[in-house]
Each structure stands twice: as structure tokens, then as C-alpha cells.
């Protein structure tokens, strides 16, 4: 018997470090997960994050390392059915727009 599966969104944070220059960048990845419970979705997201850990040499021959930093959040889809052409999957809430503007490089204060 197959358990009923729900859809979840997970937010994974990865860190990429150039081991020569010590430069670091961070990657937020949104995952769509089918699971029978929030706990199962959490475990699947953790496994995904851990599977991203690797090292390789870039085009300059420098060692680059990818680290799984943290599983930030796992929640059910807000909606699963399209009402129009757009489907809202995930929403984050915060109180400090100024801090967000420093963090989110794509955010434009002029809008």
C-alpha cells in the first residue's frame, strides 16, 4: 500500500569556497519534495544537502569545495493547484527590509 504523498518546499543553504583565494559564495536552493510527512520531507532535504558536498578543481586548477551549511526550512506547498498561470509555492516573512536589501543583491531599493 502506498502512503498518500504531499508536496513540500525545502530551502537548503550551500557554501562554495575557493580553497586558494579563500573566497566564499552562498547558494540558496529551493527543492520540491514529495513525501508522506513533514518529517520524511525534512530527511529527504537533509540527504539532498549532504549529497551536494564535493570538491573539484576550477578552470584555473584551484581547489573548490562545496559544503552543506544548513537546512533552513521545510514546509508544505502553500497551494498545489494552479488558479491562473502562477502557482505560489513558498513564502518567507521578515521584519527588517534594510537587512534584506544588504543580503539580497537582486532587490532594488528604487522600486
PDB file of N, CA and C in Angstrom:
ATOM      1  N   UNK A   1       0.838  -1.185   0.000  1.00  0.00           N
ATOM      2  CA  UNK A   1       0.000   0.000   0.000  1.00  0.00           C
ATOM      3  C   UNK A   1       0.883   1.248   0.000  1.00  0.00           C
ATOM      4  N   UNK A   2       0.610   2.188  -0.893  1.00  0.00           N
ATOM      5  CA  UNK A   2       1.381   3.422  -0.984  1.00  0.00           C
ATOM      6  C   UNK A   2       0.736   4.493  -0.119  1.00  0.00           C
ATOM      7  N   UNK A   3       1.553   5.163   0.698  1.00  0.00           N
ATOM      8  CA  UNK A   3       1.046   6.250   1.524  1.00  0.00           C
ATOM      9  C   UNK A   3       0.747   7.451   0.646  1.00  0.00           C
ATOM     10  N   UNK A   4      -0.241   8.236   1.057  1.00  0.00           N
ATOM     11  CA  UNK A   4      -0.564   9.477   0.371  1.00  0.00           C
ATOM     12  C   UNK A   4       0.624  10.429   0.506  1.00  0.00           C
ATOM     13  N   UNK A   5       1.044  11.002  -0.615  1.00  0.00           N
ATOM     14  CA  UNK A   5       2.188  11.910  -0.581  1.00  0.00           C
ATOM     15  C   UNK A   5       1.738  13.354  -0.755  1.00  0.00           C
ATOM     16  N   UNK A   6       2.344  14.207   0.053  1.00  0.00           N
ATOM     17  CA  UNK A   6       2.106  15.644  -0.019  1.00  0.00           C
ATOM     18  C   UNK A   6       3.312  16.275  -0.701  1.00  0.00           C
ATOM     19  N   UNK A   7       3.163  17.526  -1.098  1.00  0.00           N
ATOM     20  CA  UNK A   7       4.272  18.252  -1.701  1.00  0.00           C
ATOM     21  C   UNK A   7       4.808  19.263  -0.699  1.00  0.00           C
ATOM     22  N   UNK A   8       6.133  19.317  -0.624  1.00  0.00           N
ATOM     23  CA  UNK A   8       6.821  20.204   0.305  1.00  0.00           C
ATOM     24  C   UNK A   8       7.867  21.026  -0.442  1.00  0.00           C
ATOM     25  N   UNK A   9       8.188  22.163   0.122  1.00  0.00           N
ATOM     26  CA  UNK A   9       9.276  23.008  -0.363  1.00  0.00           C
ATOM     27  C   UNK A   9      10.334  23.029   0.733  1.00  0.00           C
ATOM     28  N   UNK A  10      11.579  22.841   0.337  1.00  0.00           N
ATOM     29  CA  UNK A  10      12.687  22.909   1.298  1.00  0.00           C
ATOM     30  C   UNK A  10      13.671  23.965   0.814  1.00  0.00           C
ATOM     31  N   UNK A  11      14.256  24.676   1.758  1.00  0.00           N
ATOM     32  CA  UNK A  11      15.258  25.692   1.467  1.00  0.00           C
ATOM     33  C   UNK A  11      16.584  25.236   2.056  1.00  0.00           C
ATOM     34  N   UNK A  12      17.556  24.973   1.168  1.00  0.00           N
ATOM     35  CA  UNK A  12      18.872  24.450   1.552  1.00  0.00           C
ATOM     36  C   UNK A  12      19.912  25.539   1.316  1.00  0.00           C
ATOM     37  N   UNK A  13      20.840  25.696   2.246  1.00  0.00           N
ATOM     38  CA  UNK A  13      21.926  26.668   2.116  1.00  0.00           C
ATOM     39  C   UNK A  13      23.245  25.931   1.923  1.00  0.00           C
ATOM     40  N   UNK A  14      23.928  26.271   0.812  1.00  0.00           N
ATOM     41  CA  UNK A  14      25.228  25.684   0.490  1.00  0.00           C
ATOM     42  C   UNK A  14      26.287  26.783   0.466  1.00  0.00           C
ATOM     43  N   UNK A  15      27.512  26.411   0.790  1.00  0.00           N
ATOM     44  CA  UNK A  15      28.646  27.330   0.745  1.00  0.00           C
ATOM     45  C   UNK A  15      29.678  26.783  -0.233  1.00  0.00           C
ATOM     46  N   UNK A  16      30.131  27.620  -1.161  1.00  0.00           N
ATOM     47  CA  UNK A  16      31.198  27.256  -2.083  1.00  0.00           C
ATOM     48  C   UNK A  16      32.424  28.066  -1.711  1.00  0.00           C
ATOM     49  N   UNK A  17      33.542  27.384  -1.482  1.00  0.00           N
ATOM     50  CA  UNK A  17      34.773  28.058  -1.065  1.00  0.00           C
ATOM     51  C   UNK A  17      35.912  27.707  -2.006  1.00  0.00           C
ATOM     52  N   UNK A  18      36.575  28.742  -2.495  1.00  0.00           N
ATOM     53  CA  UNK A  18      37.811  28.565  -3.242  1.00  0.00           C
ATOM     54  C   UNK A  18      38.900  28.417  -2.190  1.00  0.00           C
ATOM     55  N   UNK A  19      39.512  27.247  -2.109  1.00  0.00           N
ATOM     56  CA  UNK A  19      40.479  26.973  -1.044  1.00  0.00           C
ATOM     57  C   UNK A  19      41.806  27.698  -1.245  1.00  0.00           C
ATOM     58  N   UNK A  20      42.034  28.247  -2.432  1.00  0.00           N
ATOM     59  CA  UNK A  20      43.253  29.019  -2.689  1.00  0.00           C
ATOM     60  C   UNK A  20      43.039  30.483  -2.312  1.00  0.00           C
ATOM     61  N   UNK A  21      42.008  31.107  -2.867  1.00  0.00           N
ATOM     62  CA  UNK A  21      41.751  32.536  -2.606  1.00  0.00           C
ATOM     63  C   UNK A  21      40.957  32.767  -1.328  1.00  0.00           C
ATOM     64  N   UNK A  22      40.358  31.714  -0.785  1.00  0.00           N
ATOM     65  CA  UNK A  22      39.507  31.767   0.412  1.00  0.00           C
ATOM     66  C   UNK A  22      38.194  32.512   0.178  1.00  0.00           C
ATOM     67  N   UNK A  23      37.867  32.810  -1.084  1.00  0.00           N
ATOM     68  CA  UNK A  23      36.592  33.446  -1.398  1.00  0.00           C
ATOM     69  C   UNK A  23      35.464  32.447  -1.179  1.00  0.00           C
ATOM     70  N   UNK A  24      34.358  32.959  -0.622  1.00  0.00           N
ATOM     71  CA  UNK A  24      33.186  32.122  -0.378  1.00  0.00           C
ATOM     72  C   UNK A  24      31.966  32.755  -1.025  1.00  0.00           C
ATOM     73  N   UNK A  25      31.119  31.918  -1.584  1.00  0.00           N
ATOM     74  CA  UNK A  25      29.805  32.331  -2.048  1.00  0.00           C
ATOM     75  C   UNK A  25      28.786  31.368  -1.461  1.00  0.00           C
ATOM     76  N   UNK A  26      27.543  31.815  -1.411  1.00  0.00           N
ATOM     77  CA  UNK A  26      26.485  31.011  -0.808  1.00  0.00           C
ATOM     78  C   UNK A  26      25.345  30.834  -1.796  1.00  0.00           C
ATOM     79  N   UNK A  27      24.716  29.696  -1.728  1.00  0.00           N
ATOM     80  CA  UNK A  27      23.661  29.332  -2.651  1.00  0.00           C
ATOM     81  C   UNK A  27      22.446  28.873  -1.860  1.00  0.00           C
ATOM     82  N   UNK A  28      21.323  29.556  -2.062  1.00  0.00           N
ATOM     83  CA  UNK A  28      20.046  29.106  -1.520  1.00  0.00           C
ATOM     84  C   UNK A  28      19.376  28.280  -2.604  1.00  0.00           C
ATOM     85  N   UNK A  29      19.023  27.064  -2.288  1.00  0.00           N
ATOM     86  CA  UNK A  29      18.368  26.182  -3.242  1.00  0.00           C
ATOM     87  C   UNK A  29      16.984  25.807  -2.722  1.00  0.00           C
ATOM     88  N   UNK A  30      15.971  25.993  -3.564  1.00  0.00           N
ATOM     89  CA  UNK A  30      14.612  25.573  -3.228  1.00  0.00           C
ATOM     90  C   UNK A  30      14.358  24.214  -3.860  1.00  0.00           C
ATOM     91  N   UNK A  31      13.918  23.278  -3.053  1.00  0.00           N
ATOM     92  CA  UNK A  31      13.626  21.923  -3.520  1.00  0.00           C
ATOM     93  C   UNK A  31      12.127  21.674  -3.463  1.00  0.00           C
ATOM     94  N   UNK A  32      11.624  20.955  -4.429  1.00  0.00           N
ATOM     95  CA  UNK A  32      10.261  20.458  -4.389  1.00  0.00           C
ATOM     96  C   UNK A  32      10.354  18.986  -4.014  1.00  0.00           C
ATOM     97  N   UNK A  33       9.655  18.607  -2.949  1.00  0.00           N
ATOM     98  CA  UNK A  33       9.781  17.251  -2.403  1.00  0.00           C
ATOM     99  C   UNK A  33       8.401  16.617  -2.259  1.00  0.00           C
ATOM    100  N   UNK A  34       8.285  15.353  -2.659  1.00  0.00           N
ATOM    101  CA  UNK A  34       7.073  14.575  -2.393  1.00  0.00           C
ATOM    102  C   UNK A  34       7.395  13.647  -1.227  1.00  0.00           C
ATOM    103  N   UNK A  35       6.558  13.710  -0.194  1.00  0.00           N
ATOM    104  CA  UNK A  35       6.783  12.872   0.985  1.00  0.00           C
ATOM    105  C   UNK A  35       5.455  12.634   1.697  1.00  0.00           C
ATOM    106  N   UNK A  36       5.422  11.614   2.526  1.00  0.00           N
ATOM    107  CA  UNK A  36       4.182  11.288   3.233  1.00  0.00           C
ATOM    108  C   UNK A  36       4.047  12.046   4.553  1.00  0.00           C
ATOM    109  N   UNK A  37       5.107  12.775   4.968  1.00  0.00           N
ATOM    110  CA  UNK A  37       5.029  13.560   6.198  1.00  0.00           C
ATOM    111  C   UNK A  37       6.080  14.664   6.163  1.00  0.00           C
ATOM    112  N   UNK A  38       5.914  15.639   7.022  1.00  0.00           N
ATOM    113  CA  UNK A  38       6.900  16.707   7.148  1.00  0.00           C
ATOM    114  C   UNK A  38       8.251  16.142   7.569  1.00  0.00           C
ATOM    115  N   UNK A  39       8.239  15.175   8.461  1.00  0.00           N
ATOM    116  CA  UNK A  39       9.485  14.562   8.934  1.00  0.00           C
ATOM    117  C   UNK A  39      10.233  13.870   7.794  1.00  0.00           C
ATOM    118  N   UNK A  40       9.492  13.152   6.934  1.00  0.00           N
ATOM    119  CA  UNK A  40      10.123  12.491   5.798  1.00  0.00           C
ATOM    120  C   UNK A  40      10.684  13.526   4.818  1.00  0.00           C
ATOM    121  N   UNK A  41       9.940  14.609   4.594  1.00  0.00           N
ATOM    122  CA  UNK A  41      10.413  15.675   3.701  1.00  0.00           C
ATOM    123  C   UNK A  41      11.691  16.293   4.257  1.00  0.00           C
ATOM    124  N   UNK A  42      11.741  16.494   5.574  1.00  0.00           N
ATOM    125  CA  UNK A  42      12.928  17.050   6.234  1.00  0.00           C
ATOM    126  C   UNK A  42      14.132  16.134   6.001  1.00  0.00           C
ATOM    127  N   UNK A  43      13.938  14.849   6.185  1.00  0.00           N
ATOM    128  CA  UNK A  43      15.030  13.881   5.991  1.00  0.00           C
ATOM    129  C   UNK A  43      15.513  13.859   4.541  1.00  0.00           C
ATOM    130  N   UNK A  44      14.578  13.896   3.601  1.00  0.00           N
ATOM    131  CA  UNK A  44      14.953  13.903   2.191  1.00  0.00           C
ATOM    132  C   UNK A  44      15.740  15.168   1.835  1.00  0.00           C
ATOM    133  N   UNK A  45      15.329  16.297   2.385  1.00  0.00           N
ATOM    134  CA  UNK A  45      16.040  17.552   2.130  1.00  0.00           C
ATOM    135  C   UNK A  45      17.442  17.520   2.739  1.00  0.00           C
ATOM    136  N   UNK A  46      17.570  16.953   3.945  1.00  0.00           N
ATOM    137  CA  UNK A  46      18.894  16.812   4.577  1.00  0.00           C
ATOM    138  C   UNK A  46      19.813  15.944   3.723  1.00  0.00           C
ATOM    139  N   UNK A  47      19.285  14.831   3.249  1.00  0.00           N
ATOM    140  CA  UNK A  47      20.080  13.940   2.397  1.00  0.00           C
ATOM    141  C   UNK A  47      20.521  14.651   1.124  1.00  0.00           C
ATOM    142  N   UNK A  48      19.616  15.441   0.547  1.00  0.00           N
ATOM    143  CA  UNK A  48      19.975  16.189  -0.657  1.00  0.00           C
ATOM    144  C   UNK A  48      21.122  17.155  -0.357  1.00  0.00           C
ATOM    145  N   UNK A  49      20.985  17.926   0.703  1.00  0.00           N
ATOM    146  CA  UNK A  49      22.020  18.893   1.069  1.00  0.00           C
ATOM    147  C   UNK A  49      23.367  18.229   1.290  1.00  0.00           C
ATOM    148  N   UNK A  50      23.355  17.125   1.999  1.00  0.00           N
ATOM    149  CA  UNK A  50      24.595  16.397   2.265  1.00  0.00           C
ATOM    150  C   UNK A  50      25.189  15.826   0.976  1.00  0.00           C
ATOM    151  N   UNK A  51      24.328  15.454   0.029  1.00  0.00           N
ATOM    152  CA  UNK A  51      24.825  14.883  -1.233  1.00  0.00           C
ATOM    153  C   UNK A  51      25.486  15.936  -2.119  1.00  0.00           C
ATOM    154  N   UNK A  52      25.252  17.202  -1.835  1.00  0.00           N
ATOM    155  CA  UNK A  52      25.847  18.288  -2.632  1.00  0.00           C
ATOM    156  C   UNK A  52      27.306  18.548  -2.263  1.00  0.00           C
ATOM    157  N   UNK A  53      27.743  18.025  -1.126  1.00  0.00           N
ATOM    158  CA  UNK A  53      29.110  18.274  -0.673  1.00  0.00           C
ATOM    159  C   UNK A  53      30.103  17.588  -1.611  1.00  0.00           C
ATOM    160  N   UNK A  54      31.043  18.390  -2.114  1.00  0.00           N
ATOM    161  CA  UNK A  54      32.025  17.870  -3.053  1.00  0.00           C
ATOM    162  C   UNK A  54      33.211  18.823  -3.124  1.00  0.00           C
ATOM    163  N   UNK A  55      34.262  18.391  -3.775  1.00  0.00           N
ATOM    164  CA  UNK A  55      35.419  19.228  -4.079  1.00  0.00           C
ATOM    165  C   UNK A  55      35.800  18.985  -5.529  1.00  0.00           C
ATOM    166  N   UNK A  56      36.330  20.021  -6.167  1.00  0.00           N
ATOM    167  CA  UNK A  56      36.767  19.894  -7.553  1.00  0.00           C
ATOM    168  C   UNK A  56      37.781  20.987  -7.855  1.00  0.00           C
ATOM    169  N   UNK A  57      38.444  20.880  -8.971  1.00  0.00           N
ATOM    170  CA  UNK A  57      39.369  21.914  -9.426  1.00  0.00           C
ATOM    171  C   UNK A  57      38.659  22.777 -10.459  1.00  0.00           C
ATOM    172  N   UNK A  58      38.765  24.109 -10.282  1.00  0.00           N
ATOM    173  CA  UNK A  58      38.142  25.023 -11.244  1.00  0.00           C
ATOM    174  C   UNK A  58      39.028  25.162 -12.483  1.00  0.00           C
ATOM    175  N   UNK A  59      38.648  26.042 -13.394  1.00  0.00           N
ATOM    176  CA  UNK A  59      39.375  26.232 -14.639  1.00  0.00           C
ATOM    177  C   UNK A  59      40.803  26.706 -14.466  1.00  0.00           C
ATOM    178  N   UNK A  60      41.106  27.299 -13.298  1.00  0.00           N
ATOM    179  CA  UNK A  60      42.467  27.761 -13.002  1.00  0.00           C
ATOM    180  C   UNK A  60      43.281  26.711 -12.249  1.00  0.00           C
ATOM    181  N   UNK A  61      42.677  25.554 -12.027  1.00  0.00           N
ATOM    182  CA  UNK A  61      43.358  24.492 -11.296  1.00  0.00           C
ATOM    183  C   UNK A  61      43.299  24.650  -9.784  1.00  0.00           C
ATOM    184  N   UNK A  62      42.464  25.588  -9.304  1.00  0.00           N
ATOM    185  CA  UNK A  62      42.334  25.828  -7.858  1.00  0.00           C
ATOM    186  C   UNK A  62      41.284  24.892  -7.262  1.00  0.00           C
ATOM    187  N   UNK A  63      41.553  24.425  -6.065  1.00  0.00           N
ATOM    188  CA  UNK A  63      40.622  23.532  -5.377  1.00  0.00           C
ATOM    189  C   UNK A  63      39.420  24.326  -4.870  1.00  0.00           C
ATOM    190  N   UNK A  64      38.222  23.840  -5.207  1.00  0.00           N
ATOM    191  CA  UNK A  64      36.966  24.448  -4.779  1.00  0.00           C
ATOM    192  C   UNK A  64      36.191  23.397  -3.998  1.00  0.00           C
ATOM    193  N   UNK A  65      35.593  23.832  -2.905  1.00  0.00           N
ATOM    194  CA  UNK A  65      34.863  22.910  -2.042  1.00  0.00           C
ATOM    195  C   UNK A  65      33.445  23.424  -1.825  1.00  0.00           C
ATOM    196  N   UNK A  66      32.472  22.522  -1.935  1.00  0.00           N
ATOM    197  CA  UNK A  66      31.075  22.865  -1.661  1.00  0.00           C
ATOM    198  C   UNK A  66      30.670  22.178  -0.357  1.00  0.00           C
ATOM    199  N   UNK A  67      30.134  22.984   0.568  1.00  0.00           N
ATOM    200  CA  UNK A  67      29.722  22.492   1.888  1.00  0.00           C
ATOM    201  C   UNK A  67      28.220  22.700   2.078  1.00  0.00           C
ATOM    202  N   UNK A  68      27.570  21.723   2.634  1.00  0.00           N
ATOM    203  CA  UNK A  68      26.181  21.863   3.058  1.00  0.00           C
ATOM    204  C   UNK A  68      26.205  22.614   4.380  1.00  0.00           C
ATOM    205  N   UNK A  69      25.644  23.829   4.403  1.00  0.00           N
ATOM    206  CA  UNK A  69      25.658  24.643   5.616  1.00  0.00           C
ATOM    207  C   UNK A  69      24.479  24.335   6.525  1.00  0.00           C
ATOM    208  N   UNK A  70      23.261  24.359   5.945  1.00  0.00           N
ATOM    209  CA  UNK A  70      22.097  24.197   6.808  1.00  0.00           C
ATOM    210  C   UNK A  70      20.843  23.959   5.985  1.00  0.00           C
ATOM    211  N   UNK A  71      19.944  23.206   6.546  1.00  0.00           N
ATOM    212  CA  UNK A  71      18.589  23.100   6.025  1.00  0.00           C
ATOM    213  C   UNK A  71      17.799  24.203   6.723  1.00  0.00           C
ATOM    214  N   UNK A  72      17.417  25.224   5.975  1.00  0.00           N
ATOM    215  CA  UNK A  72      16.799  26.417   6.553  1.00  0.00           C
ATOM    216  C   UNK A  72      15.337  26.187   6.913  1.00  0.00           C
ATOM    217  N   UNK A  73      14.596  25.555   6.000  1.00  0.00           N
ATOM    218  CA  UNK A  73      13.159  25.433   6.227  1.00  0.00           C
ATOM    219  C   UNK A  73      12.587  24.312   5.362  1.00  0.00           C
ATOM    220  N   UNK A  74      11.532  23.682   5.859  1.00  0.00           N
ATOM    221  CA  UNK A  74      10.736  22.721   5.085  1.00  0.00           C
ATOM    222  C   UNK A  74       9.281  22.981   5.443  1.00  0.00           C
ATOM    223  N   UNK A  75       8.452  23.180   4.413  1.00  0.00           N
ATOM    224  CA  UNK A  75       7.022  23.405   4.626  1.00  0.00           C
ATOM    225  C   UNK A  75       6.233  22.845   3.461  1.00  0.00           C
ATOM    226  N   UNK A  76       4.948  22.602   3.711  1.00  0.00           N
ATOM    227  CA  UNK A  76       4.060  22.158   2.638  1.00  0.00           C
ATOM    228  C   UNK A  76       3.901  23.273   1.618  1.00  0.00           C
ATOM    229  N   UNK A  77       3.635  22.872   0.371  1.00  0.00           N
ATOM    230  CA  UNK A  77       3.271  23.861  -0.643  1.00  0.00           C
ATOM    231  C   UNK A  77       2.137  24.708  -0.075  1.00  0.00           C
ATOM    232  N   UNK A  78       2.135  25.977  -0.357  1.00  0.00           N
ATOM    233  CA  UNK A  78       1.020  26.823   0.059  1.00  0.00           C
ATOM    234  C   UNK A  78      -0.238  26.452  -0.726  1.00  0.00           C
ATOM    235  N   UNK A  79      -0.048  26.157  -2.000  1.00  0.00           N
ATOM    236  CA  UNK A  79      -1.140  25.727  -2.872  1.00  0.00           C
ATOM    237  C   UNK A  79      -0.583  24.658  -3.802  1.00  0.00           C
ATOM    238  N   UNK A  80      -1.431  23.759  -4.238  1.00  0.00           N
ATOM    239  CA  UNK A  80      -0.974  22.730  -5.167  1.00  0.00           C
ATOM    240  C   UNK A  80      -1.660  22.826  -6.515  1.00  0.00           C
ATOM    241  N   UNK A  81      -2.686  23.625  -6.618  1.00  0.00           N
ATOM    242  CA  UNK A  81      -3.430  23.730  -7.875  1.00  0.00           C
ATOM    243  C   UNK A  81      -3.251  25.112  -8.470  1.00  0.00           C
ATOM    244  N   UNK A  82      -3.049  25.151  -9.772  1.00  0.00           N
ATOM    245  CA  UNK A  82      -2.954  26.429 -10.481  1.00  0.00           C
ATOM    246  C   UNK A  82      -4.341  27.039 -10.604  1.00  0.00           C
ATOM    247  N   UNK A  83      -4.497  28.278 -10.147  1.00  0.00           N
ATOM    248  CA  UNK A  83      -5.742  29.003 -10.366  1.00  0.00           C
ATOM    249  C   UNK A  83      -5.642  29.796 -11.665  1.00  0.00           C
ATOM    250  N   UNK A  84      -4.494  30.328 -11.936  1.00  0.00           N
ATOM    251  CA  UNK A  84      -4.229  31.062 -13.172  1.00  0.00           C
ATOM    252  C   UNK A  84      -2.927  30.513 -13.734  1.00  0.00           C
ATOM    253  N   UNK A  85      -2.063  31.375 -14.204  1.00  0.00           N
ATOM    254  CA  UNK A  85      -0.782  30.942 -14.767  1.00  0.00           C
ATOM    255  C   UNK A  85       0.321  30.899 -13.713  1.00  0.00           C
ATOM    256  N   UNK A  86       0.013  31.285 -12.480  1.00  0.00           N
ATOM    257  CA  UNK A  86       1.018  31.381 -11.424  1.00  0.00           C
ATOM    258  C   UNK A  86       0.616  30.488 -10.254  1.00  0.00           C
ATOM    259  N   UNK A  87       1.586  29.796  -9.692  1.00  0.00           N
ATOM    260  CA  UNK A  87       1.359  28.944  -8.527  1.00  0.00           C
ATOM    261  C   UNK A  87       2.306  29.371  -7.424  1.00  0.00           C
ATOM    262  N   UNK A  88       1.770  29.862  -6.308  1.00  0.00           N
ATOM    263  CA  UNK A  88       2.584  30.278  -5.171  1.00  0.00           C
ATOM    264  C   UNK A  88       2.977  29.026  -4.384  1.00  0.00           C
ATOM    265  N   UNK A  89       4.290  28.812  -4.249  1.00  0.00           N
ATOM    266  CA  UNK A  89       4.779  27.613  -3.576  1.00  0.00           C
ATOM    267  C   UNK A  89       5.320  27.885  -2.186  1.00  0.00           C
ATOM    268  N   UNK A  90       5.915  29.041  -1.988  1.00  0.00           N
ATOM    269  CA  UNK A  90       6.668  29.281  -0.762  1.00  0.00           C
ATOM    270  C   UNK A  90       6.653  30.767  -0.458  1.00  0.00           C
ATOM    271  N   UNK A  91       6.666  31.098   0.815  1.00  0.00           N
ATOM    272  CA  UNK A  91       6.695  32.492   1.223  1.00  0.00           C
ATOM    273  C   UNK A  91       7.548  32.620   2.478  1.00  0.00           C
ATOM    274  N   UNK A  92       8.430  33.622   2.488  1.00  0.00           N
ATOM    275  CA  UNK A  92       9.233  33.904   3.687  1.00  0.00           C
ATOM    276  C   UNK A  92       8.812  35.263   4.217  1.00  0.00           C
ATOM    277  N   UNK A  93       8.842  35.409   5.526  1.00  0.00           N
ATOM    278  CA  UNK A  93       8.471  36.662   6.175  1.00  0.00           C
ATOM    279  C   UNK A  93       9.654  37.185   6.965  1.00  0.00           C
ATOM    280  N   UNK A  94       9.838  38.507   6.955  1.00  0.00           N
ATOM    281  CA  UNK A  94      10.935  39.116   7.706  1.00  0.00           C
ATOM    282  C   UNK A  94      10.498  40.499   8.134  1.00  0.00           C
ATOM    283  N   UNK A  95      11.219  41.064   9.088  1.00  0.00           N
ATOM    284  CA  UNK A  95      10.843  42.356   9.643  1.00  0.00           C
ATOM    285  C   UNK A  95      11.762  43.495   9.237  1.00  0.00           C
ATOM    286  N   UNK A  96      12.962  43.202   8.771  1.00  0.00           N
ATOM    287  CA  UNK A  96      13.949  44.249   8.524  1.00  0.00           C
ATOM    288  C   UNK A  96      14.296  44.317   7.041  1.00  0.00           C
ATOM    289  N   UNK A  97      13.642  45.225   6.325  1.00  0.00           N
ATOM    290  CA  UNK A  97      13.860  45.358   4.890  1.00  0.00           C
ATOM    291  C   UNK A  97      15.274  45.844   4.580  1.00  0.00           C
ATOM    292  N   UNK A  98      15.847  46.668   5.437  1.00  0.00           N
ATOM    293  CA  UNK A  98      17.206  47.162   5.216  1.00  0.00           C
ATOM    294  C   UNK A  98      18.212  46.004   5.228  1.00  0.00           C
ATOM    295  N   UNK A  99      18.098  45.113   6.197  1.00  0.00           N
ATOM    296  CA  UNK A  99      18.993  43.951   6.245  1.00  0.00           C
ATOM    297  C   UNK A  99      18.788  43.069   5.021  1.00  0.00           C
ATOM    298  N   UNK A 100      17.541  42.910   4.613  1.00  0.00           N
ATOM    299  CA  UNK A 100      17.232  42.117   3.426  1.00  0.00           C
ATOM    300  C   UNK A 100      17.894  42.725   2.200  1.00  0.00           C
ATOM    301  N   UNK A 101      17.863  44.041   2.093  1.00  0.00           N
ATOM    302  CA  UNK A 101      18.445  44.698   0.924  1.00  0.00           C
ATOM    303  C   UNK A 101      19.960  44.515   0.864  1.00  0.00           C
ATOM    304  N   UNK A 102      20.607  44.365   2.005  1.00  0.00           N
ATOM    305  CA  UNK A 102      22.053  44.094   2.019  1.00  0.00           C
ATOM    306  C   UNK A 102      22.332  42.651   1.608  1.00  0.00           C
ATOM    307  N   UNK A 103      21.451  41.764   1.979  1.00  0.00           N
ATOM    308  CA  UNK A 103      21.621  40.340   1.701  1.00  0.00           C
ATOM    309  C   UNK A 103      21.216  39.982   0.276  1.00  0.00           C
ATOM    310  N   UNK A 104      20.066  40.474  -0.146  1.00  0.00           N
ATOM    311  CA  UNK A 104      19.520  40.085  -1.452  1.00  0.00           C
ATOM    312  C   UNK A 104      19.985  41.067  -2.527  1.00  0.00           C
ATOM    313  N   UNK A 105      20.974  40.670  -3.291  1.00  0.00           N
ATOM    314  CA  UNK A 105      21.591  41.534  -4.296  1.00  0.00           C
ATOM    315  C   UNK A 105      20.639  41.881  -5.438  1.00  0.00           C
ATOM    316  N   UNK A 106      19.603  41.095  -5.661  1.00  0.00           N
ATOM    317  CA  UNK A 106      18.662  41.359  -6.743  1.00  0.00           C
ATOM    318  C   UNK A 106      17.566  42.350  -6.336  1.00  0.00           C
ATOM    319  N   UNK A 107      17.495  42.681  -5.045  1.00  0.00           N
ATOM    320  CA  UNK A 107      16.496  43.616  -4.554  1.00  0.00           C
ATOM    321  C   UNK A 107      16.899  45.041  -4.933  1.00  0.00           C
ATOM    322  N   UNK A 108      15.958  45.799  -5.465  1.00  0.00           N
ATOM    323  CA  UNK A 108      16.235  47.178  -5.859  1.00  0.00           C
ATOM    324  C   UNK A 108      15.463  48.127  -4.930  1.00  0.00           C
ATOM    325  N   UNK A 109      16.177  49.011  -4.262  1.00  0.00           N
ATOM    326  CA  UNK A 109      15.546  49.960  -3.349  1.00  0.00           C
ATOM    327  C   UNK A 109      14.749  51.016  -4.103  1.00  0.00           C
ATOM    328  N   UNK A 110      14.999  51.192  -5.380  1.00  0.00           N
ATOM    329  CA  UNK A 110      14.351  52.264  -6.135  1.00  0.00           C
ATOM    330  C   UNK A 110      12.926  51.913  -6.574  1.00  0.00           C
ATOM    331  N   UNK A 111      12.479  50.703  -6.366  1.00  0.00           N
ATOM    332  CA  UNK A 111      11.138  50.310  -6.813  1.00  0.00           C
ATOM    333  C   UNK A 111      10.083  50.764  -5.833  1.00  0.00           C
TER     334      UNK A 111
END
